[in-house]
Amino acid sequence: MPTELESVRTRQIVALRTMINLNEPVVSSGVKEPVWKILVLDKAAQDIISPLLPVKQLRDLGVTLHLLLGARREPLTDVPAVYFVSPTDENVDLMSEDLKKAMYDSFYCNFISPLARPRLESLASAAVHGGAVAQVQKVVDQYLNFISLEDDLFVLRRYNENSTFSYFSMNSPGTSEVTVNAMLDSVADGLFAVCATMGIVPIIRCPKGNAAEMVAKRLDQKLRDNLRDSRNNLFTMDGVRMGLLQTTRPLMVIGDRGADLATMLHHTWTYQALMHDVLELDQNRVTITNSGKKKEYDMGTGGTDKLWKNHKGSAFPAVAEAVQGDLDAYRSSEEEIKRLKQAMGMSGESDAADEAMTTLLADTTAKLGSTVTSLPQLLEAKRLIDLHTNVATTLLDVIKERKLDVLFELEQKLLQHSPLDQPVTQFLGSISNQEDVLRVLIIAFLCQETVNQKSYEEMMSLLREKGIEESALKQVQKLKSISQLGSRLASSSHTEEHQGAGTKTIGMFNKLLNHGSKFVMEGVKNLVPKAHHLPLTKLVDTLNTPPSSAGISAVGINQMMGGSSQAPDIDETYCFFDPKLMHQPTKETIALARQQAAQDIVLFVVGGGNYVEYQNLVDYGKSKNLMRVTYGCTELVNPTQFCDQLTRLGRTSD
C-alpha cells in the first residue's frame, strides 16, 4: 500500500494516542516520560479502543488505570483524567457529578461523537457549581464513533441481538419511523466520522429507493455543512495531507443488505470467515473451550503475526499447511539451539553465553529462513504457533463433524447453477445440524429463478421432518415474491449475481499427510474456491468502471436487477452525490466524474456485513491494483445470527 494512503485503522490509532496524550501529538523519542493519568471510558469507547490499543500500549502512554464511567470510582485529586465517552444524557450527568465533586486534578473531556449544545451547557454549569472550571482543560469532539478491526475493515457497532442497526430492525414492521430515522442518522454520523478520520470527501454512490439512499443523502448533507463551516472544517489541508497526492476522487459505495442475502448464510472456507461462523470471532477475539477450560485468543496483533496477515483470507487447507510449516520450522530451530548449547557447553546463564548464543542463533535461523534473532522473539513465535494450531485444530474438528467442506462445495454449485448429483432436499437428509440444513435450503431457494410450489413444499416438509422452525424460509419466500413483482426492495433475482462461483479440488494434502502432522485431514476435501466477485463487489466494479468500458458489466448488473439485457443507464439506477458540488449534479457532471476510475474505494453495507464479503472486496482491490480499498458495515453478523434475524422477521409477519 502506498505510504501516502494510511489505513483507516492507522489513522484511528493516531487519533486515539493523541487524545490519550492529553490532545498533544505523541513524539516517540522515548526520552520524555509520559504524564501519568487515568482513562475513564463507557462501553462504546471500550469497544473502540480494545481492538486497537492493548493495555501495554496504554501503559506506555501513561495510563495507570482505566475505569468505566458508570462504575464506582474513588477521587484521585492529584491525577489528570482523560474521559472518552458517548455524548449521552446519562454520561453527561455522570461527568457533571465528577466535576461537582472535583474528583480529579484536571479534566480532559473527549466525546466519541459531537456533543449537543444543551449537554455542553449542562456540563459547564456543573463545572461552575463544583468550582472546577479552571480544571477543565479540554472539551473535544473526536469523531471516532466507529470500530477499526483491520487496516481495511471497520464496523459502526459491535454486534448486539437487539441492535437498531440490524437487518431485523430495519425490516421489522414493529420498528417505528422515529427509530428508523434515528438509526439512519447514527449510520450517517458514523460514516462522517470515518471520512473525517481518513481525511476524505468522497463521491457517494448507492442504489435508489432503500435505506442506503437515505443514509447517503444524510452523509452528503453532513459533509456539505462541514465543508462550508469555516470555523470547524474537518477537511482542511492539514487534515487531508494524506490525500494530497491523489489524482482521482475517492469513491464511497453504500450498499443495502437486501441486495444479497445468500452471502450472509453461505458456509465459507476461508480462515477468518470460518472463525467468525464457527467460533464467533468478535472484536478480533475468539474463545475456545478445551477439556472444560475456556481460553481467549486475540487475533489482532497489529501486523506482527505474519501467518494471520498472509492467510486470514486463505482457504482452510492452505492455512493448515502454513501452520504445519511454521511448526516444523520452529521445532527444527528449537532442536538446533538445544544441540548447539550442549555442543558448546553453554547454559545461557552468563552475558557472554547469551551473546554467543544470539550470534549462533542468527546463523542458524538465517539458514532456516526465519527472522527470529532472540529468545523473546522465539517465545513470541511459539505463542503464535500455539494460537493458530489450537484455533485450526478446533476448526478442523467442526469441519469434520458438520461436513462443512461438503456443504461449502454444494452451495458453490447452487450459486453457480451447476448440476447437482442429487436434489438438495435428498442431500440434506443426512445432515444433522439444524442450522446448516436451514442455511442451505434458503440459499437454494434464493438461487433459483423461480421456485415451483412442489419444490417449496418439499423444502418445508424437510424442515418439519427435522423439527426446524419454518419462519426464516417463509420470510425469504415472501421477499422473493415481492422482488418478482418488480420491486428492488428485497433480494432481487439472485440468479445471475454469483456467476463465477465454484470450487476446484486439488491434489490431496501433501504436506499434511506426512507422519507427525498436527492436522489429520483424511476425509476432508482440499477445496480451492474459484476467484469471483460477489454482488456488492460487482456493484463497486460497475460504478468504478469508466462509461466507455462499462457496457458489458452494466448488462450483467441490469439482468441481476431483473431488467432487460440491454445496457441500462447506470447513472439512472444509482444515486450520485458529490458534497463538493454547489449545485445538483447534471448528466455531464456525473459522466465527467466517471471518466477516471477511483483508486481509493470504500464499500459500506447498511444492515450488516461479513468477512466473506470483506475478503472478496480486498481480493478485488488487489486484482485491480487499487491504492486502497476499505470495507465497512453497520455490524459484522455471522450466519447463525443472520438466520436468527430472518426467523424473527418471519414470526413478525406470520
XYZ file of C-alpha atoms in Angstrom:
654
model
C 0.000 0.000 0.000
C 1.472 3.409 -0.925
C 2.657 5.357 2.126
C 0.576 8.440 1.324
C -2.659 6.499 1.899
C -2.689 5.470 5.540
C -5.309 2.909 6.513
C -8.428 3.812 8.487
C -7.023 1.718 11.373
C -3.696 3.596 11.411
C -5.484 6.966 11.350
C -7.804 5.959 14.198
C -4.889 4.705 16.331
C -3.049 8.030 15.810
C -6.193 9.958 16.827
C -6.664 7.823 19.977
C -2.991 8.078 21.011
C -3.112 11.878 20.572
C -6.284 12.039 22.672
C -4.792 9.905 25.487
C -1.634 12.047 25.359
C -3.774 14.992 26.585
C -4.579 16.003 22.989
C -0.922 16.501 22.085
C 0.752 14.550 19.241
C 2.765 11.581 20.572
C 6.509 12.033 19.988
C 8.111 8.600 20.038
C 11.558 9.737 21.172
C 11.459 7.667 24.343
C 13.279 10.440 26.242
C 10.292 12.204 27.763
C 8.339 10.334 30.418
C 4.568 10.424 29.801
C 2.167 12.304 32.062
C 0.601 9.676 34.330
C -3.178 9.753 34.124
C -6.362 7.711 34.395
C -8.660 6.889 31.482
C -12.430 6.952 32.042
C -14.494 5.129 29.391
C -18.014 3.946 28.679
C -18.867 0.611 26.983
C -18.891 2.137 23.471
C -15.425 3.659 23.997
C -14.150 0.318 25.332
C -15.306 -1.380 22.119
C -13.464 1.236 20.026
C -10.174 1.128 21.965
C -9.836 -2.597 22.795
C -9.019 -3.885 19.253
C -6.513 -1.038 18.721
C -4.583 -0.318 21.934
C -3.669 -3.207 24.255
C -3.080 -2.488 27.965
C 0.711 -2.390 27.475
C 0.390 0.427 24.913
C -1.984 2.317 27.228
C 0.645 1.993 29.977
C 3.318 3.352 27.613
C 1.050 6.380 27.073
C 0.939 6.992 30.836
C -2.442 5.361 31.629
C -2.186 3.863 35.123
C -5.874 2.952 35.452
C -8.731 2.596 33.003
C -12.173 2.713 34.590
C -15.782 2.555 33.450
C -17.667 5.834 33.829
C -20.683 4.085 35.358
C -18.638 2.103 37.910
C -17.933 3.286 41.451
C -14.705 5.328 41.393
C -12.573 6.808 44.172
C -11.476 10.501 43.996
C -7.868 10.983 42.841
C -7.398 14.703 43.296
C -3.750 14.802 42.180
C -4.173 12.909 38.886
C -5.435 14.175 35.490
C -8.376 12.240 33.986
C -8.976 11.660 30.279
C -12.626 10.931 29.544
C -13.649 9.170 26.313
C -17.405 8.604 26.225
C -20.547 8.856 24.097
C -22.378 12.199 24.394
C -25.497 10.732 26.053
C -27.570 12.437 28.776
C -26.621 9.680 31.242
C -22.874 10.097 30.576
C -23.072 13.902 30.794
C -24.873 13.580 34.167
C -22.160 11.233 35.494
C -19.389 13.577 34.280
C -21.242 16.523 35.850
C -21.207 14.679 39.211
C -17.428 14.189 38.880
C -16.963 17.913 38.157
C -19.154 18.915 41.102
C -17.030 16.725 43.396
C -13.776 17.894 41.676
C -12.727 14.223 41.680
C -9.539 14.673 39.635
C -6.712 17.178 39.277
C -7.742 18.114 35.735
C -10.393 17.012 33.242
C -9.880 16.258 29.532
C -13.379 15.602 28.172
C -13.407 13.742 24.847
C -16.646 12.724 23.179
C -16.875 9.873 20.653
C -19.269 11.940 18.509
C -20.304 15.635 18.695
C -21.784 16.910 21.962
C -25.069 18.800 21.580
C -25.175 22.393 22.839
C -27.664 21.789 25.731
C -25.473 18.965 27.087
C -22.358 21.136 26.824
C -24.151 23.860 28.834
C -25.171 21.316 31.469
C -21.513 20.202 31.766
C -20.367 23.843 32.054
C -22.856 24.628 34.805
C -21.672 21.531 36.769
C -18.054 22.767 36.473
C -19.115 26.187 37.822
C -21.096 24.539 40.637
C -18.091 22.455 41.719
C -15.583 25.282 41.300
C -13.762 23.122 38.750
C -13.874 25.467 35.733
C -10.098 26.008 35.785
C -9.543 22.248 35.965
C -11.430 21.512 32.714
C -8.539 21.594 30.258
C -10.237 20.425 27.052
C -13.668 19.528 25.681
C -13.205 17.861 22.288
C -15.498 16.168 19.759
C -13.311 13.318 18.483
C -15.433 11.954 15.577
C -14.338 8.386 16.325
C -17.706 6.605 16.521
C -16.642 3.508 14.580
C -14.503 0.435 15.311
C -11.467 -0.437 13.138
C -10.881 -4.196 13.199
C -8.357 -4.437 10.358
C -6.389 -1.970 8.233
C -9.185 -2.156 5.650
C -12.205 -3.124 7.781
C -14.419 -1.081 10.109
C -17.828 -1.526 11.726
C -20.047 1.113 13.303
C -21.042 -1.020 16.244
C -20.246 -4.329 17.906
C -22.931 -6.953 17.188
C -25.853 -6.922 19.579
C -29.001 -9.031 19.227
C -31.233 -6.026 19.945
C -29.262 -3.547 17.842
C -31.237 -0.911 15.941
C -28.620 -1.286 13.163
C -29.606 -4.881 12.376
C -31.299 -6.197 9.228
C -34.144 -7.302 11.526
C -34.713 -3.795 12.958
C -34.618 -2.148 9.545
C -37.192 -4.528 8.081
C -39.411 -5.287 11.056
C -42.972 -3.936 10.777
C -42.788 -3.161 14.511
C -39.953 -0.631 14.128
C -41.294 2.919 14.418
C -40.435 5.697 11.966
C -38.720 7.628 14.777
C -36.437 4.627 15.478
C -35.632 4.184 11.771
C -34.750 7.877 11.357
C -32.575 7.837 14.499
C -30.801 4.736 13.141
C -30.209 6.354 9.715
C -28.818 9.479 11.428
C -26.487 7.325 13.559
C -25.198 5.462 10.487
C -24.588 8.751 8.660
C -22.786 10.115 11.773
C -20.544 7.040 11.832
C -19.708 7.349 8.134
C -18.990 11.064 8.565
C -16.539 10.134 11.362
C -14.848 7.608 9.026
C -14.492 10.288 6.312
C -13.108 12.808 8.854
C -10.623 10.271 10.257
C -9.457 9.170 6.796
C -9.402 12.800 5.604
C -11.520 12.133 2.510
C -14.500 13.839 0.868
C -15.697 11.052 -1.411
C -18.139 10.887 -4.299
C -21.033 8.810 -2.916
C -22.960 6.243 -4.996
C -25.815 3.993 -3.891
C -28.877 2.153 -5.278
C -32.095 4.175 -5.371
C -35.095 3.632 -3.154
C -33.810 1.954 0.019
C -32.032 2.587 3.339
C -28.697 3.055 1.533
C -30.077 6.092 -0.327
C -31.417 7.659 2.878
C -28.013 7.220 4.575
C -26.213 8.640 1.515
C -28.428 11.766 1.499
C -27.753 12.412 5.169
C -23.997 11.846 4.790
C -23.871 14.148 1.762
C -25.584 16.902 3.776
C -23.245 16.470 6.769
C -20.161 16.689 4.526
C -21.597 19.768 2.749
C -22.363 21.535 6.034
C -18.873 20.865 7.379
C -17.067 21.909 4.192
C -18.886 25.243 4.342
C -18.228 25.783 8.065
C -15.067 27.915 8.096
C -14.634 27.661 11.902
C -14.947 23.887 12.204
C -13.896 22.451 8.841
C -12.515 18.959 9.495
C -11.232 18.645 5.926
C -8.623 21.415 5.902
C -5.282 20.879 4.198
C -3.720 19.639 7.471
C -6.440 17.057 7.907
C -6.228 15.869 4.318
C -2.446 15.881 3.936
C -2.506 12.141 3.203
C -4.778 12.700 0.228
C -2.770 15.423 -1.500
C -1.057 13.097 -3.950
C -4.298 11.563 -5.197
C -5.211 12.458 -8.755
C -8.710 10.951 -8.548
C -11.501 11.486 -6.013
C -12.229 8.691 -3.500
C -15.430 6.710 -4.164
C -17.795 5.547 -1.419
C -20.386 2.944 -2.460
C -23.195 2.436 0.072
C -24.984 -0.880 -0.445
C -28.074 -2.397 1.117
C -28.022 -5.835 2.768
C -31.219 -6.771 0.938
C -29.286 -6.859 -2.369
C -27.538 -10.093 -1.344
C -28.862 -12.321 1.434
C -27.178 -15.543 0.224
C -23.644 -14.401 1.134
C -24.743 -13.834 4.745
C -25.791 -17.505 5.082
C -23.069 -19.127 2.982
C -20.864 -21.814 4.536
C -17.404 -20.453 3.993
C -13.968 -21.992 3.514
C -11.537 -19.182 4.382
C -9.774 -18.906 7.751
C -11.088 -15.631 9.205
C -14.638 -16.168 7.915
C -14.696 -19.750 9.293
C -13.644 -18.392 12.691
C -16.491 -15.864 12.565
C -19.002 -18.552 11.553
C -17.872 -21.423 13.790
C -16.036 -19.781 16.717
C -17.935 -16.465 16.805
C -14.898 -14.220 16.234
C -15.787 -10.943 17.973
C -13.624 -7.806 18.293
C -10.727 -9.886 16.857
C -11.015 -12.371 19.747
C -12.135 -15.998 19.866
C -12.873 -18.176 22.873
C -12.111 -21.886 22.639
C -13.286 -24.435 25.200
C -10.891 -27.343 25.631
C -11.405 -30.061 28.267
C -13.887 -27.806 30.050
C -11.429 -24.873 30.208
C -12.105 -21.676 28.289
C -9.222 -19.807 26.687
C -9.440 -16.500 24.821
C -7.161 -15.783 21.854
C -6.551 -12.302 20.474
C -6.070 -12.348 16.693
C -5.436 -8.582 16.450
C -1.649 -8.486 16.733
C -1.309 -5.237 14.776
C 0.509 -6.812 11.838
C 3.194 -8.737 13.784
C 1.558 -12.114 13.101
C 2.712 -12.923 9.569
C 0.630 -16.076 9.235
C -2.553 -14.176 10.129
C -1.658 -11.294 7.822
C -0.906 -13.582 4.872
C -3.525 -16.295 5.370
C -6.606 -14.860 7.116
C -8.315 -14.822 3.710
C -6.862 -18.142 2.507
C -8.749 -21.428 2.059
C -8.571 -23.539 5.220
C -6.298 -26.294 3.781
C -3.690 -23.648 2.817
C -3.835 -22.291 6.392
C -3.371 -25.773 7.877
C -0.309 -26.288 5.643
C 1.124 -22.879 6.634
C 0.643 -23.602 10.370
C 2.283 -27.008 9.962
C 5.180 -25.394 8.051
C 5.723 -22.826 10.840
C 5.539 -25.573 13.451
C 8.145 -27.704 11.642
C 10.473 -24.681 11.222
C 10.114 -23.810 14.906
C 10.799 -27.381 16.012
C 13.921 -27.630 13.876
C 15.242 -24.259 15.092
C 14.481 -25.257 18.698
C 16.321 -28.562 18.286
C 19.265 -26.786 16.639
C 19.521 -24.336 19.550
C 19.477 -27.140 22.127
C 22.095 -29.114 20.181
C 24.364 -26.074 19.837
C 24.036 -25.236 23.521
C 25.055 -28.741 24.519
C 27.911 -28.883 21.988
C 29.349 -25.574 23.206
C 28.751 -26.407 26.869
C 26.606 -23.298 27.276
C 23.855 -22.916 29.803
C 22.945 -19.441 28.623
C 23.273 -18.050 32.162
C 26.088 -15.529 31.536
C 26.080 -12.410 29.335
C 28.914 -13.826 27.206
C 26.980 -17.064 26.688
C 23.853 -15.137 25.740
C 25.783 -13.009 23.272
C 27.422 -16.060 21.695
C 24.046 -17.801 21.522
C 22.487 -14.781 19.807
C 25.183 -14.924 17.118
C 24.782 -18.673 16.671
C 21.006 -18.331 16.634
C 21.236 -15.677 13.937
C 23.349 -18.023 11.767
C 21.074 -20.979 12.411
C 17.834 -19.162 11.790
C 19.204 -17.495 8.662
C 19.632 -20.991 7.248
C 16.084 -21.833 8.293
C 14.794 -18.720 6.575
C 13.458 -17.401 9.893
C 13.719 -13.883 11.275
C 13.877 -14.978 14.905
C 17.030 -13.467 16.403
C 16.412 -13.569 20.133
C 14.756 -15.677 22.790
C 11.787 -13.278 23.304
C 11.061 -13.447 19.559
C 11.371 -17.229 19.660
C 8.847 -17.324 22.515
C 6.520 -14.987 20.602
C 6.822 -17.233 17.530
C 5.937 -20.210 19.753
C 2.928 -18.352 21.192
C 1.591 -17.549 17.709
C 2.159 -21.123 16.501
C 0.272 -22.466 19.546
C -2.526 -19.967 18.935
C -3.001 -20.948 15.269
C -2.543 -24.665 15.995
C -5.288 -24.594 18.634
C -7.650 -22.484 16.528
C -7.076 -24.507 13.339
C -7.469 -27.909 15.039
C -10.706 -26.709 16.678
C -11.979 -25.569 13.264
C -10.940 -28.887 11.705
C -12.944 -30.835 14.305
C -16.065 -28.787 13.495
C -15.482 -29.124 9.718
C -15.418 -32.911 10.076
C -18.346 -33.060 12.492
C -20.652 -30.834 10.410
C -19.259 -31.755 6.935
C -18.608 -28.074 6.251
C -16.391 -28.860 3.253
C -19.239 -30.779 1.583
C -21.776 -28.026 2.378
C -19.432 -25.334 1.035
C -18.974 -27.268 -2.226
C -22.736 -27.826 -2.563
C -23.528 -24.122 -2.034
C -20.910 -23.094 -4.581
C -22.681 -25.358 -7.106
C -26.049 -23.809 -6.206
C -24.675 -20.273 -6.612
C -23.122 -21.213 -9.958
C -26.229 -23.159 -11.118
C -24.078 -26.239 -11.711
C -25.862 -29.617 -11.946
C -26.198 -31.452 -8.630
C -25.625 -35.176 -8.089
C -28.937 -35.397 -6.198
C -31.742 -32.999 -5.193
C -30.887 -30.623 -2.330
C -33.649 -31.936 -0.068
C -32.404 -35.513 -0.547
C -28.790 -34.478 0.100
C -29.740 -32.667 3.317
C -31.407 -35.777 4.721
C -28.018 -36.915 6.074
C -27.105 -33.520 7.638
C -27.842 -33.484 11.365
C -27.124 -29.830 12.277
C -30.449 -27.975 12.017
C -28.959 -24.561 11.277
C -26.850 -25.999 8.414
C -29.968 -27.509 6.818
C -31.862 -24.204 7.044
C -28.951 -22.196 5.591
C -28.523 -24.488 2.573
C -32.289 -24.514 1.888
C -32.525 -20.708 1.962
C -29.535 -20.388 -0.407
C -31.075 -23.000 -2.748
C -34.333 -21.039 -2.660
C -32.641 -17.684 -3.364
C -30.539 -19.044 -6.223
C -33.421 -20.460 -8.261
C -35.016 -18.083 -10.715
C -38.449 -19.428 -9.920
C -39.322 -21.969 -7.244
C -42.389 -24.045 -8.055
C -44.857 -24.900 -5.341
C -43.767 -28.557 -5.284
C -40.117 -27.667 -4.558
C -41.193 -25.202 -1.888
C -43.425 -27.819 -0.228
C -40.553 -30.351 -0.298
C -38.316 -27.810 1.479
C -40.989 -27.048 4.079
C -41.695 -30.743 4.742
C -37.942 -31.399 5.229
C -37.848 -28.605 7.833
C -40.909 -30.037 9.609
C -39.451 -33.560 9.474
C -36.229 -32.349 11.150
C -38.112 -30.202 13.676
C -36.726 -26.908 12.337
C -38.737 -23.670 12.582
C -40.031 -22.609 9.135
C -40.289 -18.837 9.743
C -36.966 -17.917 8.057
C -37.799 -19.751 4.810
C -41.297 -18.213 4.804
C -39.721 -14.750 5.176
C -37.344 -15.332 2.245
C -40.234 -16.674 0.135
C -42.171 -13.505 0.909
C -39.176 -11.292 -0.034
C -38.658 -13.203 -3.262
C -42.326 -12.927 -4.266
C -42.146 -9.136 -3.689
C -38.976 -8.848 -5.784
C -40.552 -10.829 -8.615
C -43.370 -8.301 -8.740
C -40.770 -5.785 -9.881
C -39.636 -4.252 -6.621
C -35.936 -3.959 -5.858
C -36.542 -3.755 -2.110
C -35.617 -7.328 -1.400
C -33.074 -9.791 -2.726
C -33.962 -9.196 -6.336
C -33.453 -12.179 -8.613
C -30.398 -13.912 -7.237
C -29.974 -15.907 -10.419
C -27.131 -14.021 -12.094
C -25.440 -12.490 -9.075
C -22.971 -15.198 -8.126
C -21.664 -16.119 -11.563
C -18.120 -17.397 -11.418
C -18.577 -19.094 -8.032
C -17.421 -22.673 -7.654
C -14.543 -24.755 -6.386
C -11.831 -26.950 -7.721
C -10.410 -29.901 -5.829
C -6.635 -30.044 -5.987
C -4.286 -32.910 -5.056
C -4.625 -34.242 -1.539
C -2.810 -32.536 1.323
C 0.788 -33.426 0.519
C 2.367 -31.588 3.463
C -0.276 -32.644 5.972
C -0.418 -36.354 5.331
C 3.168 -36.911 6.442
C 3.831 -38.630 9.731
C 3.538 -36.429 12.837
C 1.297 -33.728 11.347
C -0.916 -31.890 13.818
C -3.758 -31.892 11.295
C -5.402 -35.201 10.429
C -7.089 -34.117 7.196
C -8.315 -37.519 5.984
C -11.890 -37.292 4.794
C -11.766 -33.508 4.314
C -11.817 -32.178 0.745
C -8.922 -29.984 -0.359
C -11.118 -27.347 -1.978
C -9.885 -24.113 -3.524
C -12.611 -21.500 -4.164
C -12.589 -20.033 -7.672
C -11.974 -16.293 -7.850
C -15.271 -14.495 -8.475
C -16.970 -11.247 -7.472
C -19.842 -11.227 -5.006
C -22.846 -8.977 -5.862
C -21.697 -5.910 -3.919
C -18.135 -6.216 -5.253
C -19.681 -6.354 -8.752
C -21.621 -3.219 -7.930
C -18.375 -1.445 -6.927
C -16.708 -2.624 -10.152
C -19.605 -1.370 -12.290
C -19.723 2.039 -10.607
C -15.936 2.437 -10.838
C -15.644 1.394 -14.489
C -15.400 4.400 -16.862
C -18.525 4.671 -19.092
C -16.749 3.672 -22.326
C -15.896 0.203 -20.961
C -18.906 -0.294 -18.708
C -21.202 -1.806 -21.333
C -20.720 -5.497 -20.587
C -20.814 -5.259 -16.800
C -23.795 -2.889 -16.995
C -25.765 -5.562 -18.854
C -24.912 -8.059 -16.115
C -25.993 -5.693 -13.347
C -29.235 -4.907 -15.108
C -30.074 -8.596 -15.543
C -29.219 -9.057 -11.873
C -31.746 -6.348 -11.012
C -34.380 -8.188 -13.038
C -34.268 -5.890 -16.084
C -33.693 -6.464 -19.791
C -30.387 -7.492 -21.338
C -29.945 -4.072 -22.960
C -27.322 -1.889 -21.315
C -29.063 0.408 -18.816
C -28.010 3.886 -17.819
C -26.123 3.139 -14.604
C -26.455 6.755 -13.541
C -30.255 6.446 -13.728
C -30.248 3.355 -11.495
C -27.764 4.598 -8.878
C -27.744 7.906 -6.992
C -24.763 10.242 -7.326
C -23.765 12.657 -4.549
C -20.748 14.947 -4.588
C -20.533 17.098 -1.428
C -18.072 19.434 -3.141
C -20.585 20.432 -5.831
C -22.554 23.595 -5.091
C -25.420 22.588 -7.382
C -27.330 19.429 -8.318
C -25.151 17.134 -10.494
C -26.056 17.017 -14.187
C -25.551 14.040 -16.506
C -22.442 15.763 -17.859
C -21.011 16.257 -14.336
C -21.567 12.591 -13.496
C -20.074 11.397 -16.801
C -17.033 13.615 -16.220
C -16.571 12.269 -12.666
C -16.658 8.699 -14.008
C -14.040 9.235 -16.712
C -11.251 8.244 -14.318
C -11.587 5.144 -12.140
C -11.122 5.887 -8.413
C -8.009 4.495 -6.728
C -9.415 4.802 -3.203
C -12.695 2.942 -2.625
C -14.901 2.452 0.445
C -17.745 -0.089 0.293
C -20.200 0.277 3.160
C -23.156 -2.088 3.763
C -26.260 -0.952 5.658
C -27.918 -3.825 7.537
C -24.863 -5.936 8.414
C -21.826 -7.396 6.670
C -19.458 -10.341 6.999
C -15.854 -11.450 6.480
C -16.609 -13.254 3.193
C -17.714 -10.005 1.561
C -14.787 -8.125 3.151
C -12.230 -10.596 1.792
C -13.890 -10.556 -1.627
C -13.524 -6.760 -1.834
C -9.884 -6.910 -0.680
C -9.126 -9.516 -3.383
C -10.842 -7.278 -5.948
C -8.688 -4.310 -4.873
C -5.529 -6.391 -5.295
C -6.599 -7.663 -8.723
C -7.242 -4.082 -9.895
C -4.067 -2.764 -8.205
C -6.035 -0.068 -6.362
C -4.214 2.181 -3.886
C -6.652 1.459 -1.056
C -9.929 -0.404 -0.563
C -11.862 -0.323 2.703
C -14.891 -2.407 3.686
C -17.327 -1.203 6.319
C -20.725 -2.274 7.633
C -23.147 -1.329 10.373
C -22.126 -4.503 12.249
C -20.499 -7.863 11.488
C -23.125 -10.618 11.540
C -22.328 -14.325 11.362
C -24.686 -16.820 9.639
C -26.180 -18.063 12.929
C -27.091 -14.503 13.924
C -28.471 -13.704 10.461
C -30.583 -16.903 10.431
C -31.991 -15.809 13.779
C -32.873 -12.367 12.342
C -34.687 -13.937 9.364
C -36.555 -16.288 11.733
C -37.646 -13.369 13.930
C -38.754 -11.418 10.848
C -40.750 -14.440 9.662
C -42.518 -14.642 13.025
C -43.491 -10.956 12.959
C -45.078 -11.296 9.522
C -46.996 -14.515 10.279
